[in-house]
Amino acid sequence: MRISELSESTGVSVATIKYYVREGLLSPGRKLAERLADYDDQHVRRLRLLRVLRDVGAVPVGALKALVEATQDRRTTIHDMFGEACDALRVETAVPATPDEHTRELADRIVERAGWDQVRPDAPERDQLAAIIRVILDSGLRTDPEGAATYLPLVDAIAAYEIDQVDDSQDRETMMEQMVLGQVVLGEFLLSLRRLAHEHHSALRFDGRG
Amino acid sequence: MRISELSESTGVSVATIKYYVREGLLSPGRKLAERLADYDDQHVRRLRLLRVLRDVGAVPVGALKALVEATQDRRTTIHDMFGEACDALRVETAVPATPDEHTRELADRIVERAGWDQVRPDAPERDQLAAIIRVILDSGLRTDPEGAATYLPLVDAIAAYEIDQVDDSQDRETMMEQMVLGQVVLGEFLLSLRRLAHEHHSALRFDGRG
């Protein structure tokens, strides 16, 4: 299809498509003539992925590049590829607290207690968790991050379900897409459900109280 | 305390403090002289809240104002106040899909199935959920939003626990602070735990597979 049709069927502007090609996020179309290229379903799929990540996840172009590179490095295992994708996405959740030794220890203890022994000892997400724990401790919230025991089995069940949804009969790139989409889109789904549940439980506890 | 001390103990710059006072987000200090005002612990607490919301939740000034107004409207119940706070925070999770009748019906059915009968029929979060469902349906993910049955009891348990953490021996403003902080900060905590759990379960399922 022409670039104008590609634009129409994905909702991504022609200018943005050209930009993604220049940045290496999208392979060029098959050249038909000097100013005419042909695009196929692969391009449609990639553009839809990029669009969701940009719109829903607010993932910037730098992180999109890291994601695409992770997919294309054929030496890595699916799991390593996904790990790199998570690291690329992670920079976006900017929790601007500096993790210290104490909160990092707490973070490691939580991961251990959850039984997540496959998490890399140097996974950047451990520092991210430590930074969030720092914010919780400084915020005056009553929640004790060490008492996260309530969360762990619930989060574990959610994550196991989500990873289980990935269709492993698909090719590597499709699996990667599904995992990244799941990370971003199902994360928003989860937070939306949680806000609705907050409204419900807050009504049960506080309704009518001035 | 002087404005410089207030700035030091909260990590918010003097210029930002003055801006918050002008915008009505922070009450002015008690005037001691023409250019000298006295600030107290109430100011420290409010500034810490504003800082976390701005830094962790990336909540813009407009939404912060709506939040502060909700706290100060003494006619509303705690629950209504919290509902308004959620509505104010919600605008920030920009899921740019237009909910249609079909996805809105799916959203309502999910809320019903979860048993969240206290959620207002016109709660804006229902449209937000519908918009996210639209993104999921368009994304090619295998996850069936109607099959969200897996999520519902888990999210319900998380939200009930979080609302339960609010200390109701405190004054209205403190309770509000705790609920808003919980919504934002514990949301990040949850997503961070989920990313760690993804890494673990992805390793269990895919490690070593090319």
Short mmCIF file of C-alpha atoms in Angstrom, two decimals:
data_model
loop_
_atom_site.label_atom_id
_atom_site.label_comp_id
_atom_site.label_asym_id
_atom_site.label_seq_id
_atom_site.Cartn_x
_atom_site.Cartn_y
_atom_site.Cartn_z
CA MET A 1 0.00 0.00 0.00
CA ARG A 2 0.98 3.65 -0.42
CA ILE A 3 2.19 5.71 2.53
CA SER A 4 -1.14 7.61 2.52
CA GLU A 5 -3.08 4.35 2.96
CA LEU A 6 -0.64 3.24 5.67
CA SER A 7 -1.30 6.53 7.43
CA GLU A 8 -5.06 6.13 7.15
CA SER A 9 -5.20 2.56 8.41
CA THR A 10 -3.01 3.24 11.44
CA GLY A 11 -3.97 6.80 12.35
CA VAL A 12 -0.30 7.85 12.25
CA SER A 13 0.45 10.92 10.13
CA VAL A 14 2.59 10.64 6.99
CA ALA A 15 5.14 13.02 8.55
CA THR A 16 5.43 10.80 11.64
CA ILE A 17 5.79 7.66 9.49
CA LYS A 18 8.68 9.29 7.60
CA TYR A 19 10.21 10.34 10.90
CA TYR A 20 10.01 6.77 12.28
CA VAL A 21 11.69 5.43 9.12
CA ARG A 22 14.51 8.00 9.45
CA GLU A 23 14.94 7.06 13.13
CA GLY A 24 15.11 3.35 12.31
CA LEU A 25 11.89 2.52 14.18
CA LEU A 26 10.19 1.35 11.00
CA SER A 27 11.79 -0.36 8.02
CA PRO A 28 11.54 1.59 4.74
CA GLY A 29 8.86 0.50 2.28
CA ARG A 30 9.81 -1.49 -0.84
CA LYS A 31 10.93 1.09 -3.38
CA LEU A 32 8.70 1.16 -6.46
CA ALA A 33 9.93 4.42 -7.99
CA GLU A 34 11.91 7.49 -6.97
CA ARG A 35 9.18 8.82 -4.68
CA LEU A 36 6.95 5.79 -4.36
CA ALA A 37 7.28 2.98 -1.82
CA ASP A 38 5.10 0.00 -0.99
CA TYR A 39 4.19 -0.84 2.61
CA ASP A 40 2.70 -4.07 3.95
CA ASP A 41 1.02 -5.58 7.02
CA GLN A 42 4.32 -5.68 8.93
CA HIS A 43 4.43 -1.90 8.71
CA VAL A 44 0.83 -1.60 9.85
CA ARG A 45 1.53 -3.79 12.87
CA ARG A 46 4.68 -1.96 13.88
CA LEU A 47 3.00 1.42 13.54
CA ARG A 48 0.05 0.33 15.67
CA LEU A 49 2.48 -0.80 18.36
CA LEU A 50 4.43 2.47 18.22
CA ARG A 51 1.21 4.43 18.37
CA VAL A 52 -0.10 2.70 21.50
CA LEU A 53 3.26 3.04 23.25
CA ARG A 54 3.45 6.72 22.38
CA ASP A 55 -0.18 7.59 23.18
CA VAL A 56 -0.96 5.36 26.15
CA GLY A 57 2.50 4.85 27.60
CA ALA A 58 3.87 8.29 26.66
CA VAL A 59 7.05 6.43 25.71
CA PRO A 60 9.53 8.84 24.05
CA VAL A 61 11.38 8.08 20.82
CA GLY A 62 14.64 7.19 22.61
CA ALA A 63 12.94 4.41 24.55
CA LEU A 64 11.07 3.22 21.44
CA LYS A 65 14.45 2.81 19.73
CA ALA A 66 15.84 0.75 22.60
CA LEU A 67 12.73 -1.44 22.41
CA VAL A 68 13.03 -2.03 18.69
CA GLU A 69 16.75 -2.81 19.03
CA ALA A 70 15.96 -5.36 21.76
CA THR A 71 13.51 -7.10 19.42
CA GLN A 72 15.99 -7.24 16.58
CA ASP A 73 18.96 -8.62 18.49
CA ARG A 74 18.55 -12.28 17.54
CA ARG A 75 21.25 -13.47 19.95
CA THR A 76 19.14 -12.77 23.02
CA THR A 77 16.56 -15.12 24.48
CA ILE A 78 12.91 -14.08 24.63
CA HIS A 79 13.32 -13.44 28.32
CA ASP A 80 16.45 -11.27 27.94
CA MET A 81 14.72 -9.39 25.14
CA PHE A 82 11.76 -8.71 27.40
CA GLY A 83 14.11 -7.67 30.23
CA GLU A 84 15.70 -5.09 27.95
CA ALA A 85 12.28 -3.90 26.88
CA CYS A 86 11.26 -3.43 30.52
CA ASP A 87 14.46 -1.51 31.23
CA ALA A 88 13.72 0.76 28.25
CA LEU A 89 10.15 1.39 29.42
CA ARG A 90 11.18 1.83 33.04
CA VAL A 91 13.01 5.12 32.50
CA GLU A 92 9.59 6.61 31.87
CA THR A 93 8.21 6.11 35.35
CA ALA A 94 10.17 8.95 36.82
CA VAL A 95 10.09 8.63 40.58
CA PRO A 96 12.59 11.31 41.44
CA ALA A 97 13.81 10.00 44.77
CA THR A 98 17.32 8.74 45.34
CA PRO A 99 17.32 5.19 46.63
CA ASP A 100 19.62 4.78 49.62
CA GLU A 101 21.13 1.63 51.11
CA HIS A 102 18.27 1.15 53.55
CA THR A 103 15.46 1.38 50.99
CA ARG A 104 17.42 -0.77 48.53
CA GLU A 105 17.69 -3.44 51.24
CA LEU A 106 13.95 -3.20 51.82
CA ALA A 107 13.35 -3.55 48.07
CA ASP A 108 15.57 -6.65 47.88
CA ARG A 109 13.82 -8.15 50.89
CA ILE A 110 10.41 -7.63 49.26
CA VAL A 111 11.56 -9.33 46.04
CA GLU A 112 12.96 -12.21 48.08
CA ARG A 113 9.81 -12.56 50.17
CA ALA A 114 7.70 -12.59 47.01
CA GLY A 115 9.76 -15.52 45.76
CA TRP A 116 10.75 -13.69 42.57
CA ASP A 117 14.14 -15.39 42.43
CA GLN A 118 14.43 -14.97 38.67
CA VAL A 119 14.79 -11.17 38.94
CA ARG A 120 18.36 -10.16 38.01
CA PRO A 121 20.35 -9.03 41.06
CA ASP A 122 21.23 -5.85 39.13
CA ALA A 123 17.78 -5.28 37.59
CA PRO A 124 17.26 -1.48 37.43
CA GLU A 125 13.71 -2.04 38.65
CA ARG A 126 15.10 -2.89 42.13
CA ASP A 127 16.39 0.69 42.41
CA GLN A 128 13.09 1.98 41.08
CA LEU A 129 11.23 0.09 43.81
CA ALA A 130 13.69 1.43 46.40
CA ALA A 131 13.04 4.99 45.19
CA ILE A 132 9.28 4.51 45.53
CA ILE A 133 9.76 3.07 49.02
CA ARG A 134 11.75 6.22 49.88
CA VAL A 135 8.80 8.36 48.72
CA ILE A 136 6.35 6.25 50.77
CA LEU A 137 8.50 6.52 53.91
CA ASP A 138 8.87 10.30 53.48
CA SER A 139 5.21 10.88 52.64
CA GLY A 140 3.67 10.20 56.03
CA LEU A 141 1.49 7.38 54.64
CA ARG A 142 0.73 4.71 57.22
CA THR A 143 1.46 1.94 54.73
CA ASP A 144 4.57 0.03 55.73
CA PRO A 145 6.41 -1.04 52.55
CA GLU A 146 7.82 -3.99 54.48
CA GLY A 147 4.27 -4.95 55.22
CA ALA A 148 3.78 -5.30 51.48
CA ALA A 149 2.90 -8.91 52.16
CA THR A 150 -0.70 -8.07 51.26
CA TYR A 151 0.31 -6.98 47.78
CA LEU A 152 2.74 -9.74 46.88
CA PRO A 153 0.46 -12.72 46.18
CA LEU A 154 -2.02 -10.42 44.39
CA VAL A 155 0.61 -8.84 42.16
CA ASP A 156 2.18 -12.23 41.56
CA ALA A 157 -1.15 -13.63 40.33
CA ILE A 158 -1.72 -10.63 38.03
CA ALA A 159 1.76 -10.83 36.48
CA ALA A 160 1.61 -14.62 36.05
CA TYR A 161 -1.74 -14.26 34.29
CA GLU A 162 -0.40 -11.55 31.99
CA ILE A 163 2.73 -13.47 30.99
CA ASP A 164 0.55 -16.53 30.42
CA GLN A 165 -1.53 -14.53 27.90
CA VAL A 166 1.44 -14.29 25.51
CA ASP A 167 0.85 -16.60 22.56
CA ASP A 168 4.10 -18.54 22.14
CA SER A 169 3.09 -20.03 18.81
CA GLN A 170 3.81 -16.60 17.32
CA ASP A 171 7.12 -15.29 16.02
CA ARG A 172 9.58 -13.52 18.24
CA GLU A 173 8.55 -10.04 17.25
CA THR A 174 4.86 -10.68 17.86
CA MET A 175 5.56 -12.14 21.29
CA MET A 176 7.67 -9.11 22.13
CA GLU A 177 4.88 -6.82 20.98
CA GLN A 178 2.35 -8.62 23.13
CA MET A 179 4.56 -8.42 26.21
CA VAL A 180 5.32 -4.74 25.78
CA LEU A 181 1.69 -3.91 25.02
CA GLY A 182 0.61 -5.93 28.02
CA GLN A 183 3.05 -4.10 30.23
CA VAL A 184 1.78 -0.69 29.15
CA VAL A 185 -1.89 -1.14 28.28
CA LEU A 186 -2.85 -3.71 30.90
CA GLY A 187 -1.04 -1.52 33.44
CA GLU A 188 -3.48 1.29 32.63
CA PHE A 189 -6.35 -1.21 32.74
CA LEU A 190 -5.25 -2.31 36.20
CA LEU A 191 -4.97 1.27 37.51
CA SER A 192 -8.39 2.15 36.13
CA LEU A 193 -9.99 -0.87 37.82
CA ARG A 194 -8.19 0.09 41.02
CA ARG A 195 -9.61 3.65 40.91
CA LEU A 196 -13.12 2.23 40.49
CA ALA A 197 -12.54 -0.17 43.39
CA HIS A 198 -11.27 2.75 45.51
CA GLU A 199 -14.48 4.64 44.86
CA HIS A 200 -16.50 1.61 45.92
CA HIS A 201 -14.54 0.88 49.10
CA SER A 202 -14.28 4.53 50.06
CA ALA A 203 -18.09 4.76 49.84
CA LEU A 204 -18.50 1.66 52.01
CA ARG A 205 -16.17 3.08 54.62
CA PHE A 206 -16.88 6.80 54.56
CA ASP A 207 -20.21 7.51 52.89
CA GLY A 208 -22.25 10.02 54.82
CA ARG A 209 -19.40 10.98 57.10
CA GLY A 210 -18.69 14.71 57.06
CA MET B 1 9.49 29.69 60.33
CA ARG B 2 10.75 31.91 57.51
CA ILE B 3 10.04 31.07 53.88
CA SER B 4 13.69 30.06 53.42
CA GLU B 5 13.39 27.47 56.21
CA LEU B 6 10.08 26.24 54.78
CA SER B 7 11.83 25.79 51.44
CA GLU B 8 14.71 23.89 53.04
CA SER B 9 12.57 21.51 55.07
CA THR B 10 10.31 20.59 52.13
CA GLY B 11 12.70 20.74 49.17
CA VAL B 12 10.34 23.13 47.37
CA SER B 13 11.98 26.31 46.04
CA VAL B 14 11.03 29.73 47.43
CA ALA B 15 9.80 30.78 43.97
CA THR B 16 7.51 27.73 43.79
CA ILE B 17 6.18 28.36 47.31
CA LYS B 18 5.29 31.95 46.33
CA TYR B 19 3.65 30.62 43.15
CA TYR B 20 1.54 28.12 45.14
CA VAL B 21 0.39 30.92 47.48
CA ARG B 22 -0.58 33.11 44.50
CA GLU B 23 -2.50 30.17 42.97
CA GLY B 24 -4.35 29.50 46.22
CA LEU B 25 -2.76 26.07 46.70
CA LEU B 26 -1.09 27.15 49.94
CA SER B 27 -2.44 29.62 52.50
CA PRO B 28 -0.26 32.73 52.97
CA GLY B 29 2.00 32.79 56.02
CA ARG B 30 1.09 34.91 59.03
CA LYS B 31 2.31 38.42 58.22
CA LEU B 32 5.00 39.66 60.61
CA ALA B 33 6.17 42.68 58.64
CA GLU B 34 5.93 44.08 55.13
CA ARG B 35 8.15 41.40 53.59
CA LEU B 36 8.23 38.85 56.38
CA ALA B 37 5.76 36.04 56.96
CA ASP B 38 5.69 33.15 59.39
CA TYR B 39 4.94 29.59 58.22
CA ASP B 40 4.04 26.56 60.34
CA ASP B 41 3.70 22.77 60.22
CA GLN B 42 0.46 22.99 58.22
CA HIS B 43 2.44 24.65 55.43
CA VAL B 44 5.14 22.02 55.62
CA ARG B 45 2.56 19.25 55.33
CA ARG B 46 0.70 20.81 52.41
CA LEU B 47 3.95 21.47 50.53
CA ARG B 48 5.11 17.87 51.01
CA LEU B 49 1.80 16.67 49.58
CA LEU B 50 2.01 19.04 46.61
CA ARG B 51 5.59 17.97 45.98
CA VAL B 52 4.80 14.24 45.88
CA LEU B 53 1.80 14.81 43.62
CA ARG B 54 3.84 16.95 41.27
CA ASP B 55 6.97 14.78 41.21
CA VAL B 56 5.56 11.25 41.40
CA GLY B 57 2.13 11.78 39.91
CA ALA B 58 3.12 14.53 37.46
CA VAL B 59 -0.14 16.21 38.49
CA PRO B 60 -0.37 19.69 36.89
CA VAL B 61 -1.33 22.84 38.80
CA GLY B 62 -4.92 22.83 37.49
CA ALA B 63 -5.60 19.40 38.97
CA LEU B 64 -3.82 20.34 42.22
CA LYS B 65 -6.23 23.28 42.55
CA ALA B 66 -9.28 21.04 42.05
CA LEU B 67 -7.88 18.72 44.72
CA VAL B 68 -7.35 21.51 47.24
CA GLU B 69 -10.84 22.88 46.56
CA ALA B 70 -12.34 19.44 47.13
CA THR B 71 -10.61 19.27 50.53
CA GLN B 72 -11.85 22.68 51.57
CA ASP B 73 -15.50 22.25 50.65
CA ARG B 74 -16.84 21.37 54.10
CA ARG B 75 -20.32 20.50 52.82
CA THR B 76 -19.16 17.33 51.12
CA THR B 77 -18.75 13.97 52.82
CA ILE B 78 -15.33 12.33 53.01
CA HIS B 79 -16.38 9.98 50.25
CA ASP B 80 -17.62 12.73 47.91
CA MET B 81 -14.45 14.67 48.60
CA PHE B 82 -12.38 11.64 47.65
CA GLY B 83 -14.52 11.12 44.53
CA GLU B 84 -13.77 14.67 43.42
CA ALA B 85 -10.11 14.14 44.15
CA CYS B 86 -10.10 11.01 41.97
CA ASP B 87 -11.84 12.88 39.16
CA ALA B 88 -9.20 15.61 39.38
CA LEU B 89 -6.35 13.09 39.27
CA ARG B 90 -7.97 11.04 36.53
CA VAL B 91 -7.55 13.68 33.82
CA GLU B 92 -3.86 12.94 34.05
CA THR B 93 -4.00 9.37 32.78
CA ALA B 94 -4.48 10.37 29.22
CA VAL B 95 -5.72 7.37 27.30
CA PRO B 96 -6.56 9.04 24.02
CA ALA B 97 -9.20 6.66 22.73
CA THR B 98 -12.83 7.60 22.35
CA PRO B 99 -15.07 5.27 24.28
CA ASP B 100 -18.00 4.06 22.19
CA GLU B 101 -21.27 2.54 23.30
CA HIS B 102 -19.97 -1.02 23.05
CA THR B 103 -16.86 -0.46 25.19
CA ARG B 104 -18.84 1.63 27.67
CA GLU B 105 -21.25 -1.30 28.06
CA LEU B 106 -18.30 -3.64 28.61
CA ALA B 107 -16.93 -1.25 31.24
CA ASP B 108 -20.26 -1.09 33.06
CA ARG B 109 -20.55 -4.87 32.97
CA ILE B 110 -17.07 -5.25 34.49
CA VAL B 111 -17.94 -2.84 37.32
CA GLU B 112 -21.16 -4.76 37.92
CA ARG B 113 -19.46 -8.13 37.90
CA ALA B 114 -16.87 -6.85 40.37
CA GLY B 115 -19.70 -5.94 42.71
CA TRP B 116 -18.58 -2.29 42.89
CA ASP B 117 -22.15 -1.05 43.29
CA GLN B 118 -21.06 2.14 45.08
CA VAL B 119 -19.44 3.55 41.93
CA ARG B 120 -21.48 6.53 40.67
CA PRO B 121 -23.37 5.69 37.45
CA ASP B 122 -21.83 8.84 35.91
CA ALA B 123 -18.32 8.41 37.38
CA PRO B 124 -15.87 9.68 34.73
CA GLU B 125 -13.67 6.68 35.46
CA ARG B 126 -16.23 4.45 33.69
CA ASP B 127 -15.46 6.28 30.43
CA GLN B 128 -11.77 6.03 31.18
CA LEU B 129 -12.08 2.26 31.57
CA ALA B 130 -14.09 2.11 28.34
CA ALA B 131 -11.34 4.04 26.52
CA ILE B 132 -8.69 1.62 27.78
CA ILE B 133 -10.85 -1.34 26.70
CA ARG B 134 -11.02 0.24 23.22
CA VAL B 135 -7.20 0.39 23.13
CA ILE B 136 -6.96 -3.25 24.26
CA LEU B 137 -9.44 -4.40 21.60
CA ASP B 138 -7.62 -2.45 18.87
CA SER B 139 -4.16 -3.53 19.97
CA GLY B 140 -4.25 -7.17 18.97
CA LEU B 141 -3.61 -8.33 22.54
CA ARG B 142 -5.16 -11.71 23.30
CA THR B 143 -6.47 -10.48 26.64
CA ASP B 144 -10.25 -10.32 26.62
CA PRO B 145 -11.35 -7.35 28.75
CA GLU B 146 -14.59 -9.19 29.47
CA GLY B 147 -12.48 -12.01 30.80
CA ALA B 148 -11.17 -9.54 33.37
CA ALA B 149 -12.58 -11.91 35.98
CA THR B 150 -9.00 -12.80 36.91
CA TYR B 151 -8.23 -9.21 37.80
CA LEU B 152 -11.36 -8.29 39.71
CA PRO B 153 -10.90 -10.09 43.04
CA LEU B 154 -7.21 -9.18 43.05
CA VAL B 155 -7.81 -5.48 42.39
CA ASP B 156 -10.68 -5.49 44.87
CA ALA B 157 -8.40 -6.85 47.61
CA ILE B 158 -5.71 -4.27 46.83
CA ALA B 159 -8.14 -1.32 46.88
CA ALA B 160 -9.89 -2.51 50.05
CA TYR B 161 -6.52 -2.81 51.78
CA GLU B 162 -5.48 0.68 50.66
CA ILE B 163 -8.71 2.36 51.79
CA ASP B 164 -8.40 0.47 55.06
CA GLN B 165 -4.98 2.05 55.62
CA VAL B 166 -6.51 5.52 55.97
CA ASP B 167 -6.41 6.58 59.61
CA ASP B 168 -9.90 7.87 60.40
CA SER B 169 -8.92 9.31 63.77
CA GLN B 170 -7.26 12.12 61.80
CA ASP B 171 -8.86 15.37 60.60
CA ARG B 172 -10.54 15.63 57.26
CA GLU B 173 -7.59 17.18 55.48
CA THR B 174 -5.15 14.53 56.69
CA MET B 175 -7.47 11.73 55.60
CA MET B 176 -7.79 13.35 52.20
CA GLU B 177 -4.00 13.63 51.93
CA GLN B 178 -3.58 9.98 52.78
CA MET B 179 -6.13 8.88 50.20
CA VAL B 180 -4.68 11.00 47.43
CA LEU B 181 -1.12 10.00 48.31
CA GLY B 182 -2.19 6.37 48.41
CA GLN B 183 -3.82 6.65 45.03
CA VAL B 184 -0.69 8.11 43.43
CA VAL B 185 2.26 6.67 45.35
CA LEU B 186 0.92 3.21 46.06
CA GLY B 187 -0.11 3.05 42.38
CA GLU B 188 3.56 3.44 41.44
CA PHE B 189 4.49 0.89 44.11
CA LEU B 190 2.03 -1.56 42.60
CA LEU B 191 3.31 -1.06 39.04
CA SER B 192 6.91 -1.47 40.17
CA LEU B 193 6.10 -4.75 41.95
CA ARG B 194 4.25 -5.87 38.83
CA ARG B 195 7.28 -5.19 36.60
CA LEU B 196 9.46 -7.26 38.95
CA ALA B 197 6.89 -10.07 38.91
CA HIS B 198 6.80 -9.90 35.09
CA GLU B 199 10.55 -10.37 34.96
CA HIS B 200 10.26 -13.40 37.24
CA HIS B 201 7.40 -15.06 35.36
CA SER B 202 8.84 -14.27 31.95
CA ALA B 203 12.06 -16.02 33.02
CA LEU B 204 10.13 -19.06 34.24
CA ARG B 205 8.26 -19.28 30.96
CA PHE B 206 10.82 -18.20 28.37
CA ASP B 207 14.34 -18.41 29.78
CA GLY B 208 16.73 -20.00 27.34
CA ARG B 209 14.29 -19.86 24.44
CA GLY B 210 15.69 -18.02 21.43
#
